[in-house]
PDB file of C-alpha atoms in Angstrom:
ATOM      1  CA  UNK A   1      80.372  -0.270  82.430  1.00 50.00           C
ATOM      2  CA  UNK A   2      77.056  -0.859  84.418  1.00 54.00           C
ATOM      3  CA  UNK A   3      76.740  -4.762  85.185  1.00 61.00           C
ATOM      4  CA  UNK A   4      73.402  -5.223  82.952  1.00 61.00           C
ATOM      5  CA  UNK A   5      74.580  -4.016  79.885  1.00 57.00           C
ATOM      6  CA  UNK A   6      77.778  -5.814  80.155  1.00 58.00           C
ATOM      7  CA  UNK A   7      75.883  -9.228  80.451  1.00 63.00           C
ATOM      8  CA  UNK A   8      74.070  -7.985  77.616  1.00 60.00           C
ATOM      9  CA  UNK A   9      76.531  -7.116  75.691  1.00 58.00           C
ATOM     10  CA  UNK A  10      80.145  -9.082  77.011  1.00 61.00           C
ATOM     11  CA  UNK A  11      83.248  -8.393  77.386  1.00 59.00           C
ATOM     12  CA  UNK A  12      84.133  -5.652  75.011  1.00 55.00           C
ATOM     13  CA  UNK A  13      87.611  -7.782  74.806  1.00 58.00           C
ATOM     14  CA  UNK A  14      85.764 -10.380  73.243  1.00 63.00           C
ATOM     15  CA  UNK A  15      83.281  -8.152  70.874  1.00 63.00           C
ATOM     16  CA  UNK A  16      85.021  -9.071  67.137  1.00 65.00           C
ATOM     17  CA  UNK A  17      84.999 -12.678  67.974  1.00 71.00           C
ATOM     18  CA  UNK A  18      81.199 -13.216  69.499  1.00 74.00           C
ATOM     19  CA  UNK A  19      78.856 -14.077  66.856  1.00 78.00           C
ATOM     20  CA  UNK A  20      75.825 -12.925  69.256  1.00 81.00           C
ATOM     21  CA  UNK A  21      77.464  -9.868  70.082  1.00 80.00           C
ATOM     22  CA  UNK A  22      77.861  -9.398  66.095  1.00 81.00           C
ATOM     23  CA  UNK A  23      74.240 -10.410  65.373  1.00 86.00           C
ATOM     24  CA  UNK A  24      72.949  -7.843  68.481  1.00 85.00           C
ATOM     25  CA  UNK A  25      74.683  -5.049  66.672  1.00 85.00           C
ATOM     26  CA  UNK A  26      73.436  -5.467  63.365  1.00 89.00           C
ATOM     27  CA  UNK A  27      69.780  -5.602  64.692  1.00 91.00           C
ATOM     28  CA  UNK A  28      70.394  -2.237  66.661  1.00 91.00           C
ATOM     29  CA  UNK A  29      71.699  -0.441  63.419  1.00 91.00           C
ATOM     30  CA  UNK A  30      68.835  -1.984  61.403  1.00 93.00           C
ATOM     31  CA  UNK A  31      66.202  -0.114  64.022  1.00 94.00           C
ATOM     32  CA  UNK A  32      67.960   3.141  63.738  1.00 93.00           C
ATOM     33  CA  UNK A  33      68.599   2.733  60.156  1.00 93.00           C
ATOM     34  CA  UNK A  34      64.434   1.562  59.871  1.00 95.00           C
ATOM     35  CA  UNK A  35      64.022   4.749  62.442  1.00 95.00           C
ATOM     36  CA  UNK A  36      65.678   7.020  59.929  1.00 93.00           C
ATOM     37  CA  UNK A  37      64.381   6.091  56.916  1.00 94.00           C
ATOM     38  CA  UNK A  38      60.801   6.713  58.067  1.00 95.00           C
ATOM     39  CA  UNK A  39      62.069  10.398  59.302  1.00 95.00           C
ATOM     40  CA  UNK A  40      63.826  11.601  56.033  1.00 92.00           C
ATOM     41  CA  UNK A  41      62.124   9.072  52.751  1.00 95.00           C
ATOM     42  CA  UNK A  42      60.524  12.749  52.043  1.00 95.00           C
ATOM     43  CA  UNK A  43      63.925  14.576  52.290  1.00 91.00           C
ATOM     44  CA  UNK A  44      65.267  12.654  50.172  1.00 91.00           C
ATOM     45  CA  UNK A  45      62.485  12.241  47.432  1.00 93.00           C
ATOM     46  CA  UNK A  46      62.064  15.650  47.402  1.00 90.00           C
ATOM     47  CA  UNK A  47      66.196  16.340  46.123  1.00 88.00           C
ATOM     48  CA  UNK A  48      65.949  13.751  43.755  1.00 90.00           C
ATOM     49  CA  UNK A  49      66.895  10.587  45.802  1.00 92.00           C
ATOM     50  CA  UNK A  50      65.116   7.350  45.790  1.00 95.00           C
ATOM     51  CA  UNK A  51      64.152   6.653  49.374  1.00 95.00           C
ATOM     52  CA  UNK A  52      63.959   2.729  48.812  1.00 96.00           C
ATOM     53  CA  UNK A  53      67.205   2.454  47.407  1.00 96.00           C
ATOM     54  CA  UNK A  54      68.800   4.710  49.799  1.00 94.00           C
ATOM     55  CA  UNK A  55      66.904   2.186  52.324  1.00 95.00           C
ATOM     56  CA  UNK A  56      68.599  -0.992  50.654  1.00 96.00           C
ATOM     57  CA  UNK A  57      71.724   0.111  50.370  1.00 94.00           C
ATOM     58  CA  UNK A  58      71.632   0.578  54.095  1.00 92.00           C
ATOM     59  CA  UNK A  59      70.014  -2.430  54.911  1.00 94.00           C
ATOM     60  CA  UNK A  60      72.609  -4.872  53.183  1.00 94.00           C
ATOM     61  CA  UNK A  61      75.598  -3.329  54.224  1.00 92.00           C
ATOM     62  CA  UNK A  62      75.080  -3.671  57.643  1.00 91.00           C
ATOM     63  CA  UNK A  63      76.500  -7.072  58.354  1.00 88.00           C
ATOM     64  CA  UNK A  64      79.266  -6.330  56.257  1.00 87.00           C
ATOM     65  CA  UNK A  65      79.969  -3.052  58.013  1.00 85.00           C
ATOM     66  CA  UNK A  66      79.304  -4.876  60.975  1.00 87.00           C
ATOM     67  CA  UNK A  67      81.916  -7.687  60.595  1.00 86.00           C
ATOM     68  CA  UNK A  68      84.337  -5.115  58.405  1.00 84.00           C
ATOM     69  CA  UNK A  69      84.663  -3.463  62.076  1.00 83.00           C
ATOM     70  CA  UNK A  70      84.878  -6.251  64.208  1.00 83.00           C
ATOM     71  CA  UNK A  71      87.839  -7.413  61.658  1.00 83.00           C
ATOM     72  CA  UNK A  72      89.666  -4.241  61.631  1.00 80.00           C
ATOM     73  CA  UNK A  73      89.220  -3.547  65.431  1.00 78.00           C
ATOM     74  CA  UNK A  74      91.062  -7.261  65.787  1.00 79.00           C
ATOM     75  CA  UNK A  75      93.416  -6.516  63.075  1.00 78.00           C
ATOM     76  CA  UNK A  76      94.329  -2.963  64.946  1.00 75.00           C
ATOM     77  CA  UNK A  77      94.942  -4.489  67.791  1.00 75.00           C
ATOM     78  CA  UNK A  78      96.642  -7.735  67.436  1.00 73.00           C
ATOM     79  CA  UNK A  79     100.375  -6.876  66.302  1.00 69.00           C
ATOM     80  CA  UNK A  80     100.704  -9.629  64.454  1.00 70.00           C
ATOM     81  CA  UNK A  81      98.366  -8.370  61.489  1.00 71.00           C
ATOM     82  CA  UNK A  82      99.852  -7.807  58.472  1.00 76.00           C
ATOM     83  CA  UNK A  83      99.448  -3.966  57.204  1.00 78.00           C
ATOM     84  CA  UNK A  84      97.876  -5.566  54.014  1.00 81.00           C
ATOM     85  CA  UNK A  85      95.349  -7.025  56.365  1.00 81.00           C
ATOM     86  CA  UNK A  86      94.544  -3.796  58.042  1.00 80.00           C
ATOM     87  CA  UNK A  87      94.110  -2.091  54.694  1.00 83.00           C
ATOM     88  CA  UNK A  88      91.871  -4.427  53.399  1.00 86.00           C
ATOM     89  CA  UNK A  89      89.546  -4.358  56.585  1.00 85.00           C
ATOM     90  CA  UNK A  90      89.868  -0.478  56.081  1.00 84.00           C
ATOM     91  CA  UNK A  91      88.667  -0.190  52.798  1.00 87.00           C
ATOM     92  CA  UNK A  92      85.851  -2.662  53.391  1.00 88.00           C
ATOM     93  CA  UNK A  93      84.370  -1.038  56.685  1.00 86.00           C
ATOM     94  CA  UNK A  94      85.351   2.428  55.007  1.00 85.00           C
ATOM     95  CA  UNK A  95      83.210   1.154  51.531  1.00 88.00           C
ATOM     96  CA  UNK A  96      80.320  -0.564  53.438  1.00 88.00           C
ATOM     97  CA  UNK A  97      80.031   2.210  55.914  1.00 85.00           C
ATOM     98  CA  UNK A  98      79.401   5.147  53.112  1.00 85.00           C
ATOM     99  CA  UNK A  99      77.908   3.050  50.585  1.00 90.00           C
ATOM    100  CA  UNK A 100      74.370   4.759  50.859  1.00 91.00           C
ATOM    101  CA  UNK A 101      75.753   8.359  51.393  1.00 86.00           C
ATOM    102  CA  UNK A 102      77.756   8.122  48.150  1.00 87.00           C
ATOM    103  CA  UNK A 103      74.432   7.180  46.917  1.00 91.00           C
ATOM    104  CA  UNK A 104      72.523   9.838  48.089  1.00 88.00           C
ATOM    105  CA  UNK A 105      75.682  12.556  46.604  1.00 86.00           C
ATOM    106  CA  UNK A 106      75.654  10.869  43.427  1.00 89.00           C
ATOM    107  CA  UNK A 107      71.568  11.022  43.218  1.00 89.00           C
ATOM    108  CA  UNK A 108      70.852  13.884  44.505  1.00 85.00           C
ATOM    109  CA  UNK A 109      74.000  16.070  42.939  1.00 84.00           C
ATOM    110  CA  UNK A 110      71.629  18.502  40.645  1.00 83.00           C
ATOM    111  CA  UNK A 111      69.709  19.448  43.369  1.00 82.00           C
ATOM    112  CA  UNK A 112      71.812  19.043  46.810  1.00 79.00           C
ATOM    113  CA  UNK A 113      72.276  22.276  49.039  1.00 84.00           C
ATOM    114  CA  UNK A 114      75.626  23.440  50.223  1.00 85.00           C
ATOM    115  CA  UNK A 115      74.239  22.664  53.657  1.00 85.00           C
ATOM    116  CA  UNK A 116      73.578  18.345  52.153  1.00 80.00           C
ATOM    117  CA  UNK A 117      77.135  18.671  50.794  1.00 82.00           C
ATOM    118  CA  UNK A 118      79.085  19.496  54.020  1.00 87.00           C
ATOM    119  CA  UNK A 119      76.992  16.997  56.158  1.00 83.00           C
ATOM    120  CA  UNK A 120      77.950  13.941  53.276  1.00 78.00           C
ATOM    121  CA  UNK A 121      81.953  15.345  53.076  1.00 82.00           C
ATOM    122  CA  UNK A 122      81.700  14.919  56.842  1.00 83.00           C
ATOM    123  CA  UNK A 123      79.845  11.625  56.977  1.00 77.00           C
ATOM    124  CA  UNK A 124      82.963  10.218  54.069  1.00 76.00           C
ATOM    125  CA  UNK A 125      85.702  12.196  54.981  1.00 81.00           C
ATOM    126  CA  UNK A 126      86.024  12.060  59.349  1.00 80.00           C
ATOM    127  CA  UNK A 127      85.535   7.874  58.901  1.00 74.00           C
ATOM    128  CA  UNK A 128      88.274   7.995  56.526  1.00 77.00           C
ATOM    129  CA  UNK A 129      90.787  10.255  58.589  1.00 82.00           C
ATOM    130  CA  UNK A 130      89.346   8.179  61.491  1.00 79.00           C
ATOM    131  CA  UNK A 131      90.368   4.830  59.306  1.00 76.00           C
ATOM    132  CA  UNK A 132      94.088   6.423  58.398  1.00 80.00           C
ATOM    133  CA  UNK A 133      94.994   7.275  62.295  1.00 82.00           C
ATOM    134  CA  UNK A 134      94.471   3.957  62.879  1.00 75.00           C
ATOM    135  CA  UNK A 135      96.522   2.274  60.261  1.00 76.00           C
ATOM    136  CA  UNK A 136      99.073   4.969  61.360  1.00 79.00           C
ATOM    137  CA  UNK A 137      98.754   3.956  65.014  1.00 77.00           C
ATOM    138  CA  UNK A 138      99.188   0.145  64.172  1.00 71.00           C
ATOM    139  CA  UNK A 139     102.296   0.891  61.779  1.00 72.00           C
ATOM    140  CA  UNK A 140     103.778   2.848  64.611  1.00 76.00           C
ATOM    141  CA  UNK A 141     102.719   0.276  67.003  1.00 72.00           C
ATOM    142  CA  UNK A 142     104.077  -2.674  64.685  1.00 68.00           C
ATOM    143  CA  UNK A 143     107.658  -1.105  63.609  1.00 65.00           C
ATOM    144  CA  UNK A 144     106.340  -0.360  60.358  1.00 57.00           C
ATOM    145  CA  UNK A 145     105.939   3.451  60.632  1.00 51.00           C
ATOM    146  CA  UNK A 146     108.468   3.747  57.880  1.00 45.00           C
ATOM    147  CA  UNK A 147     106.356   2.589  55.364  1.00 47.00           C
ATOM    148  CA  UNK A 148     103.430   4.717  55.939  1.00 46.00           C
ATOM    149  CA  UNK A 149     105.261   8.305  55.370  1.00 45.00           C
TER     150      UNK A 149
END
């Protein structure tokens, strides 16, 4: 990793505990959410979808995507987690991370092209594969792989 950005940014080791590293990451997905919103508020008006709430949804679930990551990144990698613990960090990063695309799918379902449906399964459905590899890898890891088939 180039030296700047890792003073800027820390030791990834030490990313899910650092408040600042927490608070950095939040503003960056808040520009590019900001970015966004100004690019597509007429896509989505014009299938049916209201912009602003599309906008809030994404706005208030950043810090709790933000921290639902940072939890389940420590709870993946620290053996002593419990697999209830992983689940729960799972289903809050999963829920917090597609919040405004289930949204958008339930909105704009009269009048969504094929093309809008494939890019919102692929948007809910690789973060949840993505979410069950990893609760598979840390019930392998843990001596728990049993349980999960």
């Amino acid at each position: 990793m180039n030296r700047d950005i890792r003073e800027w940014m820390g030791d990834p080791a030490d990313w899910p505990d650092d408040p600042k590293i927490k608070r950095r990451a939040v503003l960056v997905i808040w520009t590019w959410d900001t970015t966004r919103f100004l690019m597509i508020r007429p896509i989505l008006e014009s299938y049916g979808i209201n912009p602003y709430l599309f906008f809030f949804l994404d706005m208030v679930t950043v810090s709790s995507y933000v921290a639902g990551w940072a939890c389940l990144i420590k709870s993946l990698t620290d053996a002593s987690q419990s697999l209830a613990n992983v689940v729960k960090w799972s289903i809050i990063t999963f829920i917090m991370s597609t919040a405004p695309y289930l949204y958008a799918a339930w909105a704009g379902r009269q009048e969504l092209p094929v093309q809008a449906w494939l890019i919102l399964a692929l948007v809910i459905v690789f973060p949840a594969l993505k979410i069950r590899k990893k609760i598979a890898a840390h019930l392998k890891k843990t001596g728990l792989a049993a349980f999960h088939d």
